mmCIF file with all atom_site columns, C-alpha atoms in Angstrom:
data_model
loop_
_atom_site.group_PDB
_atom_site.id
_atom_site.type_symbol
_atom_site.label_atom_id
_atom_site.label_alt_id
_atom_site.label_comp_id
_atom_site.label_asym_id
_atom_site.label_entity_id
_atom_site.label_seq_id
_atom_site.pdbx_PDB_ins_code
_atom_site.Cartn_x
_atom_site.Cartn_y
_atom_site.Cartn_z
_atom_site.occupancy
_atom_site.B_iso_or_equiv
_atom_site.pdbx_formal_charge
_atom_site.auth_seq_id
_atom_site.auth_comp_id
_atom_site.auth_asym_id
_atom_site.auth_atom_id
_atom_site.pdbx_PDB_model_num
ATOM 1  C CA . UNK Y 1 1  ? -19.223 7.701  -0.411 1.00 90.00 ? 1  UNK Y CA 1
ATOM 2  C CA . UNK Y 1 2  ? -16.351 9.406  -0.874 1.00 93.00 ? 2  UNK Y CA 1
ATOM 3  C CA . UNK Y 1 3  ? -13.410 7.783  -2.415 1.00 95.00 ? 3  UNK Y CA 1
ATOM 4  C CA . UNK Y 1 4  ? -9.331  8.739  -1.197 1.00 95.00 ? 4  UNK Y CA 1
ATOM 5  C CA . UNK Y 1 5  ? -6.272  7.106  -2.448 1.00 97.00 ? 5  UNK Y CA 1
ATOM 6  C CA . UNK Y 1 6  ? -3.629  6.294  0.272  1.00 96.00 ? 6  UNK Y CA 1
ATOM 7  C CA . UNK Y 1 7  ? -0.568  5.566  -1.161 1.00 96.00 ? 7  UNK Y CA 1
ATOM 8  C CA . UNK Y 1 8  ? -2.132  4.477  -4.771 1.00 94.00 ? 8  UNK Y CA 1
ATOM 9  C CA . UNK Y 1 9  ? -4.664  1.651  -3.000 1.00 96.00 ? 9  UNK Y CA 1
ATOM 10 C CA . UNK Y 1 10 ? -8.378  3.408  -3.028 1.00 96.00 ? 10 UNK Y CA 1
ATOM 11 C CA . UNK Y 1 11 ? -10.641 3.173  -0.337 1.00 94.00 ? 11 UNK Y CA 1
ATOM 12 C CA . UNK Y 1 12 ? -13.835 4.066  0.460  1.00 94.00 ? 12 UNK Y CA 1
ATOM 13 C CA . UNK Y 1 13 ? -15.841 5.730  2.938  1.00 91.00 ? 13 UNK Y CA 1
ATOM 14 C CA . UNK Y 1 14 ? -19.118 6.740  3.552  1.00 89.00 ? 14 UNK Y CA 1
ATOM 15 C CA . UNK Y 1 15 ? -18.869 10.039 5.362  1.00 88.00 ? 15 UNK Y CA 1
ATOM 16 C CA . UNK Y 1 16 ? -16.781 12.789 5.678  1.00 90.00 ? 16 UNK Y CA 1
ATOM 17 C CA . UNK Y 1 17 ? -14.154 11.857 8.410  1.00 94.00 ? 17 UNK Y CA 1
ATOM 18 C CA . UNK Y 1 18 ? -10.964 14.204 9.480  1.00 96.00 ? 18 UNK Y CA 1
ATOM 19 C CA . UNK Y 1 19 ? -7.238  12.836 9.004  1.00 96.00 ? 19 UNK Y CA 1
ATOM 20 C CA . UNK Y 1 20 ? -7.332  11.988 12.633 1.00 96.00 ? 20 UNK Y CA 1
ATOM 21 C CA . UNK Y 1 21 ? -10.539 10.147 12.418 1.00 95.00 ? 21 UNK Y CA 1
ATOM 22 C CA . UNK Y 1 22 ? -8.790  8.276  9.442  1.00 95.00 ? 22 UNK Y CA 1
ATOM 23 C CA . UNK Y 1 23 ? -6.310  7.297  10.027 1.00 95.00 ? 23 UNK Y CA 1
ATOM 24 C CA . UNK Y 1 24 ? -7.357  5.324  13.403 1.00 94.00 ? 24 UNK Y CA 1
ATOM 25 C CA . UNK Y 1 25 ? -9.798  4.080  10.948 1.00 92.00 ? 25 UNK Y CA 1
ATOM 26 C CA . UNK Y 1 26 ? -6.543  2.561  9.492  1.00 91.00 ? 26 UNK Y CA 1
ATOM 27 C CA . UNK Y 1 27 ? -4.956  1.544  12.368 1.00 93.00 ? 27 UNK Y CA 1
ATOM 28 C CA . UNK Y 1 28 ? -2.028  2.914  11.456 1.00 89.00 ? 28 UNK Y CA 1
ATOM 29 C CA . UNK Y 1 29 ? 0.571   3.536  14.473 1.00 88.00 ? 29 UNK Y CA 1
ATOM 30 C CA . UNK Y 1 30 ? 0.923   7.316  14.191 1.00 89.00 ? 30 UNK Y CA 1
ATOM 31 C CA . UNK Y 1 31 ? 5.271   7.590  15.392 1.00 90.00 ? 31 UNK Y CA 1
ATOM 32 C CA . UNK Y 1 32 ? 7.360   8.413  13.491 1.00 90.00 ? 32 UNK Y CA 1
ATOM 33 C CA . UNK Y 1 33 ? 5.107   8.996  9.936  1.00 94.00 ? 33 UNK Y CA 1
ATOM 34 C CA . UNK Y 1 34 ? 4.440   12.423 8.077  1.00 95.00 ? 34 UNK Y CA 1
ATOM 35 C CA . UNK Y 1 35 ? 1.037   12.579 5.372  1.00 97.00 ? 35 UNK Y CA 1
ATOM 36 C CA . UNK Y 1 36 ? 0.398   14.615 2.751  1.00 98.00 ? 36 UNK Y CA 1
ATOM 37 C CA . UNK Y 1 37 ? -2.553  15.397 0.688  1.00 98.00 ? 37 UNK Y CA 1
ATOM 38 C CA . UNK Y 1 38 ? -2.291  16.463 -2.497 1.00 98.00 ? 38 UNK Y CA 1
ATOM 39 C CA . UNK Y 1 39 ? 1.199   16.979 -2.508 1.00 96.00 ? 39 UNK Y CA 1
ATOM 40 C CA . UNK Y 1 40 ? 0.830   19.192 0.305  1.00 97.00 ? 40 UNK Y CA 1
ATOM 41 C CA . UNK Y 1 41 ? 2.194   17.767 4.315  1.00 97.00 ? 41 UNK Y CA 1
ATOM 42 C CA . UNK Y 1 42 ? -0.512  18.329 7.027  1.00 97.00 ? 42 UNK Y CA 1
ATOM 43 C CA . UNK Y 1 43 ? 1.704   18.751 10.379 1.00 96.00 ? 43 UNK Y CA 1
ATOM 44 C CA . UNK Y 1 44 ? 0.458   16.302 12.899 1.00 95.00 ? 44 UNK Y CA 1
ATOM 45 C CA . UNK Y 1 45 ? -0.933  19.201 15.122 1.00 96.00 ? 45 UNK Y CA 1
ATOM 46 C CA . UNK Y 1 46 ? -3.193  19.813 12.118 1.00 97.00 ? 46 UNK Y CA 1
ATOM 47 C CA . UNK Y 1 47 ? -4.246  16.430 11.489 1.00 97.00 ? 47 UNK Y CA 1
ATOM 48 C CA . UNK Y 1 48 ? -7.866  16.698 13.486 1.00 97.00 ? 48 UNK Y CA 1
ATOM 49 C CA . UNK Y 1 49 ? -8.547  20.181 11.898 1.00 97.00 ? 49 UNK Y CA 1
ATOM 50 C CA . UNK Y 1 50 ? -8.092  18.962 8.028  1.00 97.00 ? 50 UNK Y CA 1
ATOM 51 C CA . UNK Y 1 51 ? -11.444 17.757 6.324  1.00 96.00 ? 51 UNK Y CA 1
ATOM 52 C CA . UNK Y 1 52 ? -10.822 14.353 3.950  1.00 96.00 ? 52 UNK Y CA 1
ATOM 53 C CA . UNK Y 1 53 ? -12.234 15.527 0.345  1.00 95.00 ? 53 UNK Y CA 1
ATOM 54 C CA . UNK Y 1 54 ? -13.503 13.109 -2.186 1.00 96.00 ? 54 UNK Y CA 1
ATOM 55 C CA . UNK Y 1 55 ? -10.449 12.756 -4.466 1.00 96.00 ? 55 UNK Y CA 1
ATOM 56 C CA . UNK Y 1 56 ? -7.997  13.248 -2.108 1.00 97.00 ? 56 UNK Y CA 1
ATOM 57 C CA . UNK Y 1 57 ? -4.376  12.002 -2.756 1.00 98.00 ? 57 UNK Y CA 1
ATOM 58 C CA . UNK Y 1 58 ? -2.834  10.665 0.252  1.00 97.00 ? 58 UNK Y CA 1
ATOM 59 C CA . UNK Y 1 59 ? 0.800   9.884  0.629  1.00 97.00 ? 59 UNK Y CA 1
ATOM 60 C CA . UNK Y 1 60 ? 2.058   8.007  4.612  1.00 96.00 ? 60 UNK Y CA 1
ATOM 61 C CA . UNK Y 1 61 ? 5.839   8.078  4.937  1.00 94.00 ? 61 UNK Y CA 1
ATOM 62 C CA . UNK Y 1 62 ? 7.405   5.911  7.663  1.00 89.00 ? 62 UNK Y CA 1
ATOM 63 C CA . UNK Y 1 63 ? 10.645  7.315  9.361  1.00 83.00 ? 63 UNK Y CA 1
ATOM 64 C CA . UNK Y 1 64 ? 12.987  4.020  9.687  1.00 76.00 ? 64 UNK Y CA 1
ATOM 65 C CA . UNK Y 1 65 ? 16.062  4.068  11.770 1.00 71.00 ? 65 UNK Y CA 1
ATOM 66 C CA . UNK Y 1 66 ? 19.540  2.230  9.908  1.00 64.00 ? 66 UNK Y CA 1
ATOM 67 C CA . UNK Y 1 67 ? 22.774  2.557  9.043  1.00 58.00 ? 67 UNK Y CA 1
#
């Protein structure tokens, strides 16, 4: 069992997933978001290459429009 923290909330997954697979698992809209793992931003083009590790701390930031 792998424990991942996402925006201060713990998630447990049964197997190692890529960041792309995890985002799909969470059913998150990917337009206008940025993701950092352990305080390092991961480019969207690298999401399918980045394997999540036990105790990773993920921060998902969604951009908003307004004035």
